[in-house]
């Protein structure tokens, strides 16, 4: 099978430093399925583009695995925004309240306060959770001397939801460490507003609800006005991009003056309907079976930070079984995304060997370190390629003169090879598109406040289904 795309872009890294050919061949035999041939890459591209179109249809014959949610956000920052805006960022155990203030030179001052959601509130009655958010907002406004002042707020709600308007989001399911009662199927902005109304002095207007990919895209536009895609590449993975309104068949009615809106793809679930089964390895299937939500989040389970270390660990276990890699003296040992990053950070096999010995591989040799480096490279290359396939399709679809891709997330930020690999793969797969990759840190929180700044200048009556 031809593997021009993989070897043209990362071939120089897919070499062994000291491993003899006899062992190298055995390692390659087990890792070859992760080095996607050109024919499989072509099929993934076609599948993604087909699912994307299906997700925009009004009444598709079959359900797409891509939610293709309309965020109703029609533009990014203009540079003329003024005033103060709030953001509330809820997506994990710790959440943040943020105050953004635009200065005359267009720069934004940012004040952030962190709060922790206790476990009983994450698992208890939903109304109590929102009351707690309102209590924290009251505390924040009191500290900043803003009680009673009317301020617009952008709510970053990083859970699967169906948006029916710029300020309307219905929770589909809780994820992560949350499982509050009586919230799934309900409109969460109304719940937040109701809790705010119970706290004296919290005169806050929730003008927009966004997820972290949309927030990152907005944060990207603050850094670079040419931003057209926002992506989260961390524990999980998702992306948002600008779509022409005329292509969004499921957004019925007339939308005067609106040419494009941000679509939240929710591509972590790409393949949940089985369309990617053709490229999954046995280990991919095992990782899915061992996960909390089997047959869900198919795409991100192939590479995201929550899973990449476990994929490497399972490949290493196979190599131990085949007597290619030395055995650990520990009965159980882990391999994390941080271990993958640290392995590829090192060009020095001795340092990799030290890490292996800390995991109980007391009899490990430099040859073993060489094997681990190769396996981490192969798994990382596949992940960077899969993300690049989708980003390249979006770039070709939008066909803008220049498009910046704003990215936030620990995997992109800390993995030493991901950005380099992505640049090369995207340039190969979308050769006629000019693009840039930028790190848009804290996109989920600050981005939500920036969305609030944009929305206040719009006719929001048009921004609903």
GROMACS .gro file of C-alpha atoms in nm:
model
  465
    1UNK     CA    1   0.000   0.000   0.000
    2UNK     CA    2   0.127   0.345  -0.093
    3UNK     CA    3   0.206   0.572   0.203
    4UNK     CA    4   0.339   0.879   0.023
    5UNK     CA    5   0.157   1.132   0.244
    6UNK     CA    6   0.280   0.990   0.575
    7UNK     CA    7   0.640   0.932   0.468
    8UNK     CA    8   0.673   1.255   0.271
    9UNK     CA    9   0.583   1.455   0.584
   10UNK     CA   10   0.706   1.259   0.884
   11UNK     CA   11   0.930   0.994   0.730
   12UNK     CA   12   1.248   1.141   0.876
   13UNK     CA   13   1.108   1.081   1.227
   14UNK     CA   14   1.000   0.724   1.156
   15UNK     CA   15   1.348   0.580   1.185
   16UNK     CA   16   1.532   0.384   1.451
   17UNK     CA   17   1.855   0.513   1.598
   18UNK     CA   18   2.015   0.191   1.720
   19UNK     CA   19   1.760  -0.090   1.685
   20UNK     CA   20   1.883  -0.380   1.466
   21UNK     CA   21   1.681  -0.452   1.150
   22UNK     CA   22   1.554  -0.785   1.278
   23UNK     CA   23   1.378  -0.619   1.573
   24UNK     CA   24   1.281  -0.311   1.373
   25UNK     CA   25   1.080  -0.522   1.129
   26UNK     CA   26   0.876  -0.672   1.415
   27UNK     CA   27   0.800  -0.326   1.556
   28UNK     CA   28   0.696  -0.199   1.212
   29UNK     CA   29   0.465  -0.496   1.163
   30UNK     CA   30   0.265  -0.394   1.471
   31UNK     CA   31   0.270  -0.018   1.409
   32UNK     CA   32   0.204  -0.018   1.033
   33UNK     CA   33  -0.178  -0.001   1.080
   34UNK     CA   34  -0.129   0.347   1.235
   35UNK     CA   35   0.066   0.477   0.935
   36UNK     CA   36  -0.236   0.539   0.716
   37UNK     CA   37  -0.197   0.457   0.346
   38UNK     CA   38  -0.301   0.718   0.090
   39UNK     CA   39  -0.610   0.516  -0.006
   40UNK     CA   40  -0.739   0.520   0.355
   41UNK     CA   41  -0.665   0.893   0.384
   42UNK     CA   42  -0.870   0.955   0.070
   43UNK     CA   43  -1.158   0.753   0.213
   44UNK     CA   44  -1.149   0.941   0.547
   45UNK     CA   45  -1.162   1.272   0.356
   46UNK     CA   46  -1.463   1.157   0.151
   47UNK     CA   47  -1.637   1.024   0.462
   48UNK     CA   48  -1.584   1.345   0.660
   49UNK     CA   49  -1.710   1.565   0.377
   50UNK     CA   50  -2.013   1.342   0.324
   51UNK     CA   51  -2.100   1.346   0.698
   52UNK     CA   52  -2.054   1.724   0.704
   53UNK     CA   53  -2.302   1.775   0.419
   54UNK     CA   54  -2.544   1.530   0.578
   55UNK     CA   55  -2.528   1.718   0.907
   56UNK     CA   56  -2.636   2.042   0.735
   57UNK     CA   57  -2.938   1.884   0.563
   58UNK     CA   58  -3.290   1.957   0.684
   59UNK     CA   59  -3.430   1.603   0.669
   60UNK     CA   60  -3.142   1.363   0.593
   61UNK     CA   61  -3.223   1.003   0.500
   62UNK     CA   62  -2.965   0.884   0.752
   63UNK     CA   63  -2.832   1.058   1.060
   64UNK     CA   64  -2.487   1.216   1.039
   65UNK     CA   65  -2.237   1.151   1.318
   66UNK     CA   66  -2.154   1.524   1.300
   67UNK     CA   67  -2.398   1.743   1.489
   68UNK     CA   68  -2.314   2.052   1.277
   69UNK     CA   69  -2.477   2.278   1.535
   70UNK     CA   70  -2.563   2.634   1.437
   71UNK     CA   71  -2.410   2.867   1.698
   72UNK     CA   72  -2.592   3.167   1.542
   73UNK     CA   73  -2.270   3.372   1.579
   74UNK     CA   74  -2.244   3.556   1.244
   75UNK     CA   75  -1.915   3.741   1.280
   76UNK     CA   76  -1.598   3.781   1.482
   77UNK     CA   77  -1.448   4.088   1.648
   78UNK     CA   78  -1.448   4.408   1.442
   79UNK     CA   79  -1.197   4.597   1.657
   80UNK     CA   80  -1.455   4.862   1.746
   81UNK     CA   81  -1.593   4.691   2.058
   82UNK     CA   82  -1.615   4.904   2.373
   83UNK     CA   83  -1.713   4.854   2.735
   84UNK     CA   84  -1.704   4.573   2.989
   85UNK     CA   85  -1.830   4.216   2.942
   86UNK     CA   86  -1.856   3.909   3.160
   87UNK     CA   87  -1.794   3.543   3.086
   88UNK     CA   88  -1.886   3.236   3.284
   89UNK     CA   89  -1.691   2.927   3.180
   90UNK     CA   90  -1.831   2.592   3.300
   91UNK     CA   91  -1.676   2.273   3.169
   92UNK     CA   92  -1.513   2.093   3.458
   93UNK     CA   93  -1.468   2.074   3.832
   94UNK     CA   94  -1.319   2.424   3.831
   95UNK     CA   95  -1.509   2.703   3.660
   96UNK     CA   96  -1.427   3.067   3.606
   97UNK     CA   97  -1.592   3.405   3.608
   98UNK     CA   98  -1.413   3.655   3.386
   99UNK     CA   99  -1.440   4.031   3.340
  100UNK     CA  100  -1.316   4.168   3.006
  101UNK     CA  101  -1.276   4.543   2.961
  102UNK     CA  102  -1.195   4.695   2.620
  103UNK     CA  103  -0.943   4.979   2.629
  104UNK     CA  104  -0.931   5.266   2.380
  105UNK     CA  105  -0.645   5.106   2.188
  106UNK     CA  106  -0.854   4.791   2.131
  107UNK     CA  107  -0.664   4.587   2.387
  108UNK     CA  108  -0.858   4.393   2.649
  109UNK     CA  109  -0.794   4.388   3.022
  110UNK     CA  110  -0.888   4.059   3.181
  111UNK     CA  111  -0.967   3.967   3.540
  112UNK     CA  112  -1.032   3.600   3.622
  113UNK     CA  113  -1.166   3.439   3.939
  114UNK     CA  114  -1.163   3.059   3.982
  115UNK     CA  115  -1.425   2.864   4.175
  116UNK     CA  116  -1.459   2.491   4.248
  117UNK     CA  117  -1.787   2.303   4.204
  118UNK     CA  118  -1.819   2.055   4.496
  119UNK     CA  119  -1.904   1.696   4.399
  120UNK     CA  120  -2.251   1.697   4.563
  121UNK     CA  121  -2.346   1.989   4.335
  122UNK     CA  122  -2.203   1.815   4.028
  123UNK     CA  123  -2.419   1.509   4.097
  124UNK     CA  124  -2.720   1.661   4.272
  125UNK     CA  125  -3.025   1.861   4.173
  126UNK     CA  126  -2.962   2.081   3.866
  127UNK     CA  127  -3.124   2.393   4.011
  128UNK     CA  128  -2.878   2.385   4.302
  129UNK     CA  129  -2.586   2.386   4.058
  130UNK     CA  130  -2.714   2.700   3.883
  131UNK     CA  131  -2.789   2.863   4.220
  132UNK     CA  132  -2.424   2.800   4.312
  133UNK     CA  133  -2.309   2.964   3.986
  134UNK     CA  134  -2.526   3.266   4.073
  135UNK     CA  135  -2.377   3.277   4.424
  136UNK     CA  136  -2.025   3.281   4.278
  137UNK     CA  137  -2.126   3.553   4.032
  138UNK     CA  138  -2.256   3.759   4.326
  139UNK     CA  139  -1.924   3.709   4.505
  140UNK     CA  140  -1.729   3.812   4.193
  141UNK     CA  141  -1.935   4.124   4.125
  142UNK     CA  142  -1.908   4.225   4.491
  143UNK     CA  143  -1.528   4.201   4.480
  144UNK     CA  144  -1.516   4.413   4.163
  145UNK     CA  145  -1.768   4.672   4.290
  146UNK     CA  146  -2.013   4.584   4.013
  147UNK     CA  147  -2.321   4.472   4.206
  148UNK     CA  148  -2.633   4.625   4.053
  149UNK     CA  149  -2.458   4.722   3.730
  150UNK     CA  150  -2.608   4.576   3.410
  151UNK     CA  151  -2.345   4.381   3.216
  152UNK     CA  152  -2.370   4.145   2.916
  153UNK     CA  153  -2.243   3.791   2.975
  154UNK     CA  154  -2.127   3.512   2.746
  155UNK     CA  155  -2.186   3.164   2.892
  156UNK     CA  156  -1.932   2.900   2.784
  157UNK     CA  157  -2.107   2.569   2.847
  158UNK     CA  158  -1.872   2.289   2.742
  159UNK     CA  159  -2.124   2.005   2.728
  160UNK     CA  160  -2.313   1.861   2.427
  161UNK     CA  161  -2.610   2.085   2.358
  162UNK     CA  162  -2.856   2.179   2.086
  163UNK     CA  163  -2.861   2.552   2.023
  164UNK     CA  164  -3.190   2.702   1.917
  165UNK     CA  165  -3.059   3.058   1.928
  166UNK     CA  166  -2.760   3.272   2.013
  167UNK     CA  167  -2.874   3.268   2.378
  168UNK     CA  168  -3.053   2.933   2.391
  169UNK     CA  169  -2.894   2.593   2.452
  170UNK     CA  170  -3.063   2.263   2.540
  171UNK     CA  171  -2.841   2.013   2.724
  172UNK     CA  172  -2.816   1.680   2.538
  173UNK     CA  173  -2.611   1.492   2.797
  174UNK     CA  174  -2.378   1.560   3.086
  175UNK     CA  175  -2.017   1.447   3.044
  176UNK     CA  176  -1.695   1.454   3.250
  177UNK     CA  177  -1.769   1.460   3.625
  178UNK     CA  178  -2.121   1.610   3.600
  179UNK     CA  179  -2.452   1.427   3.624
  180UNK     CA  180  -2.703   1.675   3.768
  181UNK     CA  181  -3.069   1.578   3.783
  182UNK     CA  182  -3.344   1.756   3.587
  183UNK     CA  183  -3.122   1.945   3.342
  184UNK     CA  184  -3.090   1.715   3.037
  185UNK     CA  185  -3.343   1.829   2.777
  186UNK     CA  186  -3.380   2.172   2.938
  187UNK     CA  187  -3.274   2.515   2.818
  188UNK     CA  188  -2.977   2.600   3.040
  189UNK     CA  189  -2.963   2.977   2.982
  190UNK     CA  190  -3.312   3.010   3.130
  191UNK     CA  191  -3.200   2.806   3.431
  192UNK     CA  192  -2.898   3.034   3.477
  193UNK     CA  193  -3.108   3.350   3.438
  194UNK     CA  194  -3.360   3.220   3.693
  195UNK     CA  195  -3.081   3.161   3.945
  196UNK     CA  196  -2.934   3.505   3.877
  197UNK     CA  197  -3.276   3.664   3.939
  198UNK     CA  198  -3.276   3.519   4.293
  199UNK     CA  199  -2.953   3.700   4.388
  200UNK     CA  200  -2.986   4.068   4.473
  201UNK     CA  201  -2.739   4.284   4.280
  202UNK     CA  202  -2.673   4.027   4.005
  203UNK     CA  203  -2.808   4.236   3.718
  204UNK     CA  204  -2.642   4.026   3.445
  205UNK     CA  205  -2.780   3.977   3.094
  206UNK     CA  206  -2.687   3.639   2.943
  207UNK     CA  207  -2.663   3.738   2.574
  208UNK     CA  208  -2.489   3.429   2.430
  209UNK     CA  209  -2.413   3.066   2.500
  210UNK     CA  210  -2.113   2.906   2.329
  211UNK     CA  211  -1.898   2.597   2.355
  212UNK     CA  212  -1.520   2.596   2.387
  213UNK     CA  213  -1.446   2.559   2.012
  214UNK     CA  214  -1.654   2.869   1.929
  215UNK     CA  215  -1.490   3.057   2.216
  216UNK     CA  216  -1.147   2.961   2.086
  217UNK     CA  217  -1.240   3.083   1.738
  218UNK     CA  218  -1.348   3.418   1.885
  219UNK     CA  219  -1.030   3.439   2.094
  220UNK     CA  220  -0.835   3.366   1.775
  221UNK     CA  221  -0.996   3.664   1.604
  222UNK     CA  222  -0.868   3.889   1.884
  223UNK     CA  223  -0.514   3.768   1.801
  224UNK     CA  224  -0.559   3.748   1.422
  225UNK     CA  225  -0.860   3.893   1.239
  226UNK     CA  226  -0.824   3.631   0.963
  227UNK     CA  227  -0.934   3.350   1.199
  228UNK     CA  228  -1.190   3.122   1.033
  229UNK     CA  229  -1.158   2.798   1.234
  230UNK     CA  230  -1.139   2.730   1.607
  231UNK     CA  231  -1.025   2.395   1.742
  232UNK     CA  232  -0.985   2.229   2.081
  233UNK     CA  233  -0.707   1.969   2.086
  234UNK     CA  234  -0.664   1.855   2.443
  235UNK     CA  235  -0.829   1.583   2.649
  236UNK     CA  236  -1.093   1.574   2.375
  237UNK     CA  237  -1.122   1.736   2.034
  238UNK     CA  238  -1.374   1.955   1.851
  239UNK     CA  239  -1.381   2.233   1.593
  240UNK     CA  240  -1.595   2.522   1.471
  241UNK     CA  241  -1.577   2.710   1.141
  242UNK     CA  242  -1.755   2.967   0.923
  243UNK     CA  243  -2.024   2.820   0.698
  244UNK     CA  244  -2.218   3.003   0.428
  245UNK     CA  245  -2.582   3.046   0.536
  246UNK     CA  246  -2.708   2.929   0.196
  247UNK     CA  247  -2.552   2.587   0.260
  248UNK     CA  248  -2.724   2.538   0.599
  249UNK     CA  249  -3.041   2.378   0.473
  250UNK     CA  250  -3.169   2.305   0.826
  251UNK     CA  251  -3.167   2.677   0.919
  252UNK     CA  252  -3.500   2.769   0.765
  253UNK     CA  253  -3.636   3.113   0.689
  254UNK     CA  254  -3.472   3.434   0.571
  255UNK     CA  255  -3.161   3.576   0.737
  256UNK     CA  256  -3.113   3.927   0.592
  257UNK     CA  257  -2.762   4.064   0.614
  258UNK     CA  258  -2.615   3.737   0.743
  259UNK     CA  259  -2.382   3.566   0.494
  260UNK     CA  260  -2.219   3.311   0.722
  261UNK     CA  261  -2.235   3.180   1.077
  262UNK     CA  262  -2.010   2.972   1.298
  263UNK     CA  263  -2.097   2.602   1.289
  264UNK     CA  264  -1.996   2.388   1.586
  265UNK     CA  265  -1.910   2.055   1.422
  266UNK     CA  266  -1.885   1.839   1.737
  267UNK     CA  267  -1.641   1.618   1.548
  268UNK     CA  268  -1.526   1.428   1.855
  269UNK     CA  269  -1.824   1.205   1.770
  270UNK     CA  270  -1.728   1.164   1.402
  271UNK     CA  271  -1.774   0.795   1.327
  272UNK     CA  272  -2.016   0.714   1.610
  273UNK     CA  273  -2.251   0.577   1.340
  274UNK     CA  274  -1.987   0.331   1.217
  275UNK     CA  275  -1.858   0.525   0.915
  276UNK     CA  276  -1.497   0.511   1.041
  277UNK     CA  277  -1.495   0.142   1.134
  278UNK     CA  278  -1.295   0.064   0.818
  279UNK     CA  279  -0.984   0.231   0.961
  280UNK     CA  280  -0.999   0.128   1.328
  281UNK     CA  281  -0.736  -0.109   1.461
  282UNK     CA  282  -0.804  -0.385   1.716
  283UNK     CA  283  -0.644  -0.163   1.979
  284UNK     CA  284  -0.876   0.126   1.885
  285UNK     CA  285  -1.169  -0.110   1.946
  286UNK     CA  286  -1.022  -0.218   2.282
  287UNK     CA  287  -0.973   0.145   2.392
  288UNK     CA  288  -1.338   0.212   2.307
  289UNK     CA  289  -1.458  -0.097   2.495
  290UNK     CA  290  -1.263   0.010   2.804
  291UNK     CA  291  -1.403   0.367   2.796
  292UNK     CA  292  -1.692   0.502   3.002
  293UNK     CA  293  -1.908   0.572   2.694
  294UNK     CA  294  -1.867   0.285   2.448
  295UNK     CA  295  -1.944   0.366   2.081
  296UNK     CA  296  -1.928   0.739   2.156
  297UNK     CA  297  -1.666   1.004   2.073
  298UNK     CA  298  -1.517   0.766   1.814
  299UNK     CA  299  -1.294   1.021   1.640
  300UNK     CA  300  -1.131   1.173   1.947
  301UNK     CA  301  -1.063   0.826   2.091
  302UNK     CA  302  -0.820   0.770   1.801
  303UNK     CA  303  -0.578   1.042   1.918
  304UNK     CA  304  -0.700   1.289   2.185
  305UNK     CA  305  -0.512   1.349   2.508
  306UNK     CA  306  -0.739   1.127   2.715
  307UNK     CA  307  -0.659   0.825   2.495
  308UNK     CA  308  -0.326   0.867   2.313
  309UNK     CA  309  -0.121   0.736   2.605
  310UNK     CA  310  -0.340   0.428   2.643
  311UNK     CA  311  -0.308   0.350   2.270
  312UNK     CA  312   0.072   0.362   2.304
  313UNK     CA  313   0.057   0.148   2.621
  314UNK     CA  314  -0.147  -0.122   2.446
  315UNK     CA  315   0.092  -0.130   2.149
  316UNK     CA  316   0.384  -0.167   2.393
  317UNK     CA  317   0.203  -0.453   2.567
  318UNK     CA  318   0.175  -0.636   2.233
  319UNK     CA  319   0.547  -0.584   2.177
  320UNK     CA  320   0.617  -0.730   2.522
  321UNK     CA  321   0.401  -1.032   2.436
  322UNK     CA  322   0.604  -1.082   2.118
  323UNK     CA  323   0.929  -1.059   2.321
  324UNK     CA  324   1.037  -0.753   2.124
  325UNK     CA  325   1.026  -0.518   2.423
  326UNK     CA  326   1.153  -0.583   2.776
  327UNK     CA  327   0.892  -0.654   3.040
  328UNK     CA  328   0.800  -0.425   3.331
  329UNK     CA  329   0.843  -0.564   3.683
  330UNK     CA  330   0.524  -0.383   3.784
  331UNK     CA  331   0.196  -0.568   3.736
  332UNK     CA  332   0.022  -0.250   3.621
  333UNK     CA  333   0.180   0.060   3.471
  334UNK     CA  334   0.037   0.357   3.289
  335UNK     CA  335   0.138   0.562   2.989
  336UNK     CA  336  -0.017   0.907   2.954
  337UNK     CA  337  -0.033   1.188   2.699
  338UNK     CA  338   0.237   1.361   2.905
  339UNK     CA  339   0.456   1.048   2.869
  340UNK     CA  340   0.407   1.059   2.490
  341UNK     CA  341   0.504   1.428   2.483
  342UNK     CA  342   0.804   1.375   2.709
  343UNK     CA  343   0.924   1.080   2.499
  344UNK     CA  344   0.917   1.284   2.179
  345UNK     CA  345   1.070   1.586   2.353
  346UNK     CA  346   1.383   1.380   2.408
  347UNK     CA  347   1.632   1.309   2.135
  348UNK     CA  348   1.839   1.144   2.406
  349UNK     CA  349   1.755   0.774   2.445
  350UNK     CA  350   1.904   0.772   2.797
  351UNK     CA  351   1.631   1.012   2.918
  352UNK     CA  352   1.358   0.793   2.765
  353UNK     CA  353   1.517   0.492   2.934
  354UNK     CA  354   1.501   0.672   3.270
  355UNK     CA  355   1.126   0.723   3.227
  356UNK     CA  356   1.082   0.354   3.136
  357UNK     CA  357   1.271   0.245   3.448
  358UNK     CA  358   1.044   0.467   3.660
  359UNK     CA  359   0.755   0.255   3.528
  360UNK     CA  360   0.916  -0.067   3.644
  361UNK     CA  361   1.108  -0.153   3.325
  362UNK     CA  362   1.421  -0.224   3.529
  363UNK     CA  363   1.576  -0.450   3.265
  364UNK     CA  364   1.503  -0.208   2.980
  365UNK     CA  365   1.784  -0.116   2.739
  366UNK     CA  366   1.853   0.171   2.501
  367UNK     CA  367   1.701  -0.048   2.228
  368UNK     CA  368   1.376  -0.051   2.428
  369UNK     CA  369   1.391   0.330   2.452
  370UNK     CA  370   1.435   0.341   2.073
  371UNK     CA  371   1.123   0.125   2.029
  372UNK     CA  372   0.912   0.343   2.261
  373UNK     CA  373   1.023   0.656   2.074
  374UNK     CA  374   0.919   0.500   1.741
  375UNK     CA  375   0.578   0.385   1.871
  376UNK     CA  376   0.502   0.731   2.016
  377UNK     CA  377   0.600   0.887   1.682
  378UNK     CA  378   0.374   0.655   1.479
  379UNK     CA  379   0.069   0.706   1.703
  380UNK     CA  380   0.126   1.083   1.715
  381UNK     CA  381   0.165   1.104   1.338
  382UNK     CA  382  -0.170   0.930   1.287
  383UNK     CA  383  -0.341   1.171   1.527
  384UNK     CA  384  -0.194   1.480   1.362
  385UNK     CA  385  -0.290   1.342   1.022
  386UNK     CA  386  -0.654   1.271   1.119
  387UNK     CA  387  -0.699   1.623   1.256
  388UNK     CA  388  -0.529   1.768   0.946
  389UNK     CA  389  -0.758   1.573   0.713
  390UNK     CA  390  -1.061   1.749   0.863
  391UNK     CA  391  -0.899   2.091   0.883
  392UNK     CA  392  -0.788   2.064   0.519
  393UNK     CA  393  -1.144   1.981   0.412
  394UNK     CA  394  -1.271   2.291   0.595
  395UNK     CA  395  -1.007   2.512   0.433
  396UNK     CA  396  -1.097   2.387   0.086
  397UNK     CA  397  -1.468   2.425   0.160
  398UNK     CA  398  -1.442   2.786   0.282
  399UNK     CA  399  -1.182   2.869   0.014
  400UNK     CA  400  -1.085   3.197   0.181
  401UNK     CA  401  -0.791   3.401   0.058
  402UNK     CA  402  -0.620   3.332   0.391
  403UNK     CA  403  -0.748   3.144   0.697
  404UNK     CA  404  -0.605   3.131   1.045
  405UNK     CA  405  -0.681   2.825   1.258
  406UNK     CA  406  -0.696   2.912   1.629
  407UNK     CA  407  -0.621   2.618   1.857
  408UNK     CA  408  -0.640   2.567   2.232
  409UNK     CA  409  -0.577   2.255   2.436
  410UNK     CA  410  -0.305   2.071   2.622
  411UNK     CA  411  -0.217   1.822   2.346
  412UNK     CA  412  -0.150   2.095   2.090
  413UNK     CA  413   0.027   2.313   2.346
  414UNK     CA  414   0.256   2.050   2.502
  415UNK     CA  415   0.315   1.784   2.235
  416UNK     CA  416   0.650   1.873   2.071
  417UNK     CA  417   0.566   1.742   1.722
  418UNK     CA  418   0.191   1.796   1.669
  419UNK     CA  419   0.208   2.149   1.528
  420UNK     CA  420   0.494   2.064   1.291
  421UNK     CA  421   0.318   1.753   1.163
  422UNK     CA  422  -0.011   1.939   1.118
  423UNK     CA  423   0.150   2.219   0.918
  424UNK     CA  424   0.307   1.965   0.682
  425UNK     CA  425  -0.005   1.749   0.643
  426UNK     CA  426  -0.238   2.045   0.584
  427UNK     CA  427  -0.001   2.194   0.325
  428UNK     CA  428  -0.002   1.859   0.142
  429UNK     CA  429  -0.379   1.801   0.162
  430UNK     CA  430  -0.485   2.161   0.087
  431UNK     CA  431  -0.199   2.284  -0.135
  432UNK     CA  432  -0.388   2.586  -0.272
  433UNK     CA  433  -0.499   2.722   0.065
  434UNK     CA  434  -0.299   2.977   0.262
  435UNK     CA  435  -0.330   2.915   0.635
  436UNK     CA  436  -0.170   2.973   0.973
  437UNK     CA  437  -0.194   2.784   1.302
  438UNK     CA  438  -0.199   2.990   1.622
  439UNK     CA  439  -0.229   2.903   1.989
  440UNK     CA  440  -0.535   3.081   2.134
  441UNK     CA  441  -0.495   3.006   2.502
  442UNK     CA  442  -0.794   3.027   2.732
  443UNK     CA  443  -1.022   3.051   2.430
  444UNK     CA  444  -1.317   2.892   2.606
  445UNK     CA  445  -1.342   3.153   2.883
  446UNK     CA  446  -1.219   3.477   2.731
  447UNK     CA  447  -1.378   3.383   2.397
  448UNK     CA  448  -1.722   3.364   2.559
  449UNK     CA  449  -1.683   3.721   2.687
  450UNK     CA  450  -1.570   3.834   2.342
  451UNK     CA  451  -1.880   3.670   2.188
  452UNK     CA  452  -2.089   3.879   2.430
  453UNK     CA  453  -1.909   4.190   2.302
  454UNK     CA  454  -1.990   4.100   1.941
  455UNK     CA  455  -2.354   4.006   2.009
  456UNK     CA  456  -2.446   4.334   2.179
  457UNK     CA  457  -2.401   4.515   1.846
  458UNK     CA  458  -2.628   4.275   1.653
  459UNK     CA  459  -3.000   4.235   1.594
  460UNK     CA  460  -3.038   3.914   1.796
  461UNK     CA  461  -3.395   3.860   1.677
  462UNK     CA  462  -3.238   3.718   1.358
  463UNK     CA  463  -3.010   3.484   1.548
  464UNK     CA  464  -3.253   3.206   1.631
  465UNK     CA  465  -3.391   2.897   1.463
   0.00000   0.00000   0.00000
